[in-house]
Short mmCIF file of C-alpha atoms in Angstrom, two decimals:
data_model
loop_
_atom_site.label_atom_id
_atom_site.label_comp_id
_atom_site.label_asym_id
_atom_site.label_seq_id
_atom_site.Cartn_x
_atom_site.Cartn_y
_atom_site.Cartn_z
CA UNK F 1 0.00 0.00 0.00
CA UNK F 2 1.41 3.39 -0.98
CA UNK F 3 1.52 6.43 1.28
CA UNK F 4 -1.39 8.01 -0.62
CA UNK F 5 -3.48 4.86 -0.21
CA UNK F 6 -3.00 5.05 3.56
CA UNK F 7 -4.51 8.53 3.65
CA UNK F 8 -8.26 9.12 3.29
CA UNK F 9 -9.31 11.12 0.27
CA UNK F 10 -12.44 12.27 2.10
CA UNK F 11 -13.19 12.72 5.79
CA UNK F 12 -16.38 13.82 7.54
CA UNK F 13 -16.27 14.95 11.15
CA UNK F 14 -19.41 15.53 13.22
CA UNK F 15 -21.54 16.37 10.17
CA UNK F 16 -25.03 17.47 11.15
CA UNK F 17 -27.97 18.56 9.05
CA UNK F 18 -31.23 20.03 10.29
CA UNK F 19 -34.37 21.11 8.50
CA UNK F 20 -36.01 23.50 10.91
CA UNK F 21 -36.31 21.73 14.29
CA UNK F 22 -35.74 18.29 12.76
CA UNK F 23 -32.17 17.00 12.76
CA UNK F 24 -31.70 14.31 10.12
CA UNK F 25 -27.93 13.84 10.49
CA UNK F 26 -26.69 13.47 14.04
CA UNK F 27 -22.93 13.92 13.93
CA UNK F 28 -21.66 11.74 11.08
CA UNK F 29 -18.00 10.64 11.06
CA UNK F 30 -16.70 8.95 7.93
CA UNK F 31 -13.45 8.27 6.08
CA UNK F 32 -13.08 7.11 2.48
CA UNK F 33 -9.78 5.73 1.18
CA UNK F 34 -8.61 5.21 -2.41
CA UNK F 35 -9.90 1.93 -3.78
CA UNK F 36 -12.36 1.49 -0.91
CA UNK F 37 -16.10 0.93 -1.17
CA UNK F 38 -18.05 2.14 1.87
CA UNK F 39 -21.68 1.06 2.10
CA UNK F 40 -24.36 3.21 3.71
CA UNK F 41 -27.22 0.86 4.53
CA UNK F 42 -30.62 1.79 5.92
CA UNK F 43 -34.31 2.14 5.27
CA UNK F 44 -35.70 4.95 3.15
CA UNK F 45 -35.71 8.17 5.16
CA UNK F 46 -32.75 7.15 7.32
CA UNK F 47 -30.60 10.03 6.06
CA UNK F 48 -28.40 8.13 3.60
CA UNK F 49 -29.15 10.42 0.67
CA UNK F 50 -28.68 13.47 2.87
CA UNK F 51 -25.11 12.35 3.56
CA UNK F 52 -24.48 12.00 -0.17
CA UNK F 53 -26.10 15.37 -0.88
CA UNK F 54 -23.82 17.06 1.64
CA UNK F 55 -20.72 15.46 0.12
CA UNK F 56 -21.81 16.27 -3.45
CA UNK F 57 -22.62 19.91 -2.67
CA UNK F 58 -26.37 19.60 -3.17
CA UNK F 59 -27.12 20.69 0.39
CA UNK F 60 -25.00 22.46 2.98
CA UNK F 61 -24.38 20.85 6.38
CA UNK F 62 -25.64 22.61 9.48
CA UNK F 63 -22.46 21.79 11.39
CA UNK F 64 -19.27 19.76 11.11
CA UNK F 65 -16.23 19.71 8.86
CA UNK F 66 -15.08 17.86 5.76
CA UNK F 67 -11.66 17.49 4.18
CA UNK F 68 -10.75 16.38 0.66
CA UNK F 69 -7.23 15.04 0.16
CA UNK F 70 -6.24 16.68 3.42
CA UNK F 71 -7.58 20.17 2.63
CA UNK F 72 -10.80 21.79 3.89
CA UNK F 73 -13.73 20.79 1.71
CA UNK F 74 -17.03 22.67 1.64
CA UNK F 75 -18.64 22.56 -1.82
CA UNK F 76 -21.31 25.22 -2.22
CA UNK F 77 -22.87 23.41 -5.18
CA UNK F 78 -22.48 20.19 -7.20
CA UNK F 79 -20.18 21.83 -9.74
CA UNK F 80 -17.65 22.65 -7.02
CA UNK F 81 -17.79 19.04 -5.85
CA UNK F 82 -17.26 17.75 -9.39
CA UNK F 83 -14.37 20.16 -9.91
CA UNK F 84 -12.80 18.77 -6.73
CA UNK F 85 -13.11 15.19 -7.97
CA UNK F 86 -16.37 13.95 -6.43
CA UNK F 87 -18.87 12.36 -8.81
CA UNK F 88 -22.49 11.54 -7.99
CA UNK F 89 -24.48 8.77 -9.69
CA UNK F 90 -28.11 9.57 -8.90
CA UNK F 91 -30.93 7.08 -8.53
CA UNK F 92 -32.82 9.05 -11.18
CA UNK F 93 -30.50 9.45 -14.15
CA UNK F 94 -29.96 13.01 -15.38
CA UNK F 95 -28.97 12.41 -18.99
CA UNK F 96 -30.60 14.40 -21.80
CA UNK F 97 -32.08 11.91 -24.29
CA UNK F 98 -31.92 14.18 -27.34
CA UNK F 99 -28.16 14.67 -27.00
CA UNK F 100 -25.37 12.30 -27.95
CA UNK F 101 -23.37 10.37 -25.37
CA UNK F 102 -20.41 12.72 -25.80
CA UNK F 103 -22.64 15.80 -25.48
CA UNK F 104 -24.14 14.41 -22.28
CA UNK F 105 -20.72 13.71 -20.82
CA UNK F 106 -19.54 17.28 -21.42
CA UNK F 107 -22.83 19.19 -21.14
CA UNK F 108 -22.06 22.64 -19.71
CA UNK F 109 -18.31 21.95 -20.02
CA UNK F 110 -17.80 21.55 -23.73
CA UNK F 111 -14.18 21.81 -24.94
CA UNK F 112 -13.94 24.88 -27.14
CA UNK F 113 -11.75 25.81 -30.09
CA UNK F 114 -12.03 29.04 -32.04
CA UNK F 115 -15.23 29.97 -30.24
CA UNK F 116 -16.94 26.70 -31.18
CA UNK F 117 -17.38 23.32 -29.56
CA UNK F 118 -14.38 21.15 -30.38
CA UNK F 119 -16.34 18.04 -31.28
CA UNK F 120 -13.26 16.04 -32.19
CA UNK F 121 -11.73 16.49 -28.75
CA UNK F 122 -15.10 16.00 -27.06
CA UNK F 123 -15.78 12.71 -28.81
CA UNK F 124 -12.21 11.50 -28.35
CA UNK F 125 -12.25 12.13 -24.61
CA UNK F 126 -15.75 10.65 -24.30
CA UNK F 127 -14.57 7.54 -26.14
CA UNK F 128 -11.66 7.19 -23.71
CA UNK F 129 -14.06 7.35 -20.77
CA UNK F 130 -16.31 4.71 -22.32
CA UNK F 131 -13.35 2.45 -23.08
CA UNK F 132 -12.19 2.74 -19.49
CA UNK F 133 -15.42 0.97 -18.53
CA UNK F 134 -15.07 -1.56 -21.33
CA UNK F 135 -17.98 -0.05 -23.30
CA UNK F 136 -17.86 -0.54 -27.06
CA UNK F 137 -20.30 2.17 -28.08
CA UNK F 138 -19.99 5.24 -30.29
CA UNK F 139 -19.87 8.56 -28.39
CA UNK F 140 -21.95 10.02 -31.23
CA UNK F 141 -24.92 7.80 -30.44
CA UNK F 142 -28.01 9.48 -29.00
CA UNK F 143 -28.85 8.55 -25.41
CA UNK F 144 -32.52 8.11 -26.33
CA UNK F 145 -33.28 4.41 -26.63
CA UNK F 146 -30.37 3.17 -24.54
CA UNK F 147 -31.17 0.71 -21.75
CA UNK F 148 -31.20 2.04 -18.19
CA UNK F 149 -28.05 0.09 -17.34
CA UNK F 150 -26.20 1.61 -20.31
CA UNK F 151 -27.31 5.11 -19.32
CA UNK F 152 -26.04 4.50 -15.80
CA UNK F 153 -22.64 3.48 -17.15
CA UNK F 154 -22.58 6.67 -19.21
CA UNK F 155 -23.15 8.63 -15.99
CA UNK F 156 -20.14 6.83 -14.51
CA UNK F 157 -18.08 7.54 -17.63
CA UNK F 158 -19.08 11.19 -17.37
CA UNK F 159 -17.77 11.42 -13.81
CA UNK F 160 -14.53 9.65 -14.71
CA UNK F 161 -13.99 11.86 -17.76
CA UNK F 162 -14.21 14.84 -15.40
CA UNK F 163 -11.42 13.22 -13.32
CA UNK F 164 -13.50 11.98 -10.40
CA UNK F 165 -11.45 10.26 -7.70
CA UNK F 166 -14.50 9.30 -5.71
CA UNK F 167 -17.99 8.23 -6.79
CA UNK F 168 -21.23 8.18 -4.82
CA UNK F 169 -23.85 5.64 -5.92
CA UNK F 170 -27.33 6.49 -4.60
CA UNK F 171 -29.57 3.39 -4.78
CA UNK F 172 -28.01 2.47 -8.15
CA UNK F 173 -29.88 -0.82 -8.63
CA UNK F 174 -33.37 0.58 -8.07
CA UNK F 175 -34.27 0.36 -11.78
CA UNK F 176 -31.97 -2.52 -12.76
CA UNK F 177 -32.67 -6.19 -13.36
CA UNK F 178 -30.52 -9.05 -12.10
CA UNK F 179 -28.10 -9.18 -15.04
CA UNK F 180 -27.81 -5.39 -15.16
CA UNK F 181 -27.03 -5.34 -11.44
CA UNK F 182 -24.30 -7.93 -11.97
CA UNK F 183 -22.77 -5.76 -14.69
CA UNK F 184 -22.84 -2.73 -12.40
CA UNK F 185 -21.03 -4.64 -9.66
CA UNK F 186 -18.39 -5.68 -12.20
CA UNK F 187 -17.77 -2.01 -12.96
CA UNK F 188 -17.55 -1.18 -9.26
CA UNK F 189 -14.88 -3.87 -8.81
CA UNK F 190 -13.04 -2.49 -11.85
CA UNK F 191 -13.05 1.04 -10.41
CA UNK F 192 -11.97 -0.22 -7.01
CA UNK F 193 -8.93 -1.86 -8.61
CA UNK F 194 -8.10 1.50 -10.23
CA UNK F 195 -8.04 3.20 -6.84
CA UNK F 196 -11.35 5.06 -7.11
CA UNK F 197 -13.02 5.53 -3.72
CA UNK F 198 -16.76 4.88 -3.59
CA UNK F 199 -19.78 5.30 -1.37
CA UNK F 200 -22.56 2.82 -2.09
CA UNK F 201 -26.00 3.74 -0.75
CA UNK F 202 -28.70 1.09 -0.54
CA UNK F 203 -31.60 -0.19 1.54
CA UNK F 204 -31.05 -3.74 0.24
CA UNK F 205 -29.01 -5.79 2.68
CA UNK F 206 -28.41 -8.55 0.12
CA UNK F 207 -26.39 -6.13 -2.04
CA UNK F 208 -23.84 -5.41 0.68
CA UNK F 209 -21.07 -7.98 0.47
#
């Protein structure tokens, strides 16, 4: 194990979140290391998604501190989290069906050249992200019509293309069948071997191994 692997990429200390008088997070402590998968298991409404929303910059904590690679970490929005290296794979996929795979991967962050979108670079980088997951699919293909499992892998490729070092999976198997779930777990093992840290959120005990 290298020195970097011995250090957490993300730490949470005494994270609390309240909505009015109701406290939904009661002092969460957590550490995520490179190549580690941490499971957050609990019934719906237990606060699992709130933890992920705090880490991904969707909501602000009421108290507590976070660090990312040893430095203070307090994303004010999801873009800041993504720029830091934290990717979020939502239960409800956020891809735009009328756009191509490459356009979805870079939406809002298109590489530019001469004042125009550099489609060659965009498609090349998107293809590299897809190949990293072992996906043999054209980045020019429209998302519309792709199976849910394929769309989910595109979300993962999007995060990796934006240099994510940690991924959060929020109930990722909710809309998947048995074979699709198996394929997802294969990708998680692949990413773990690459040193990507992951948080896996689920209410299904049988998925936590």
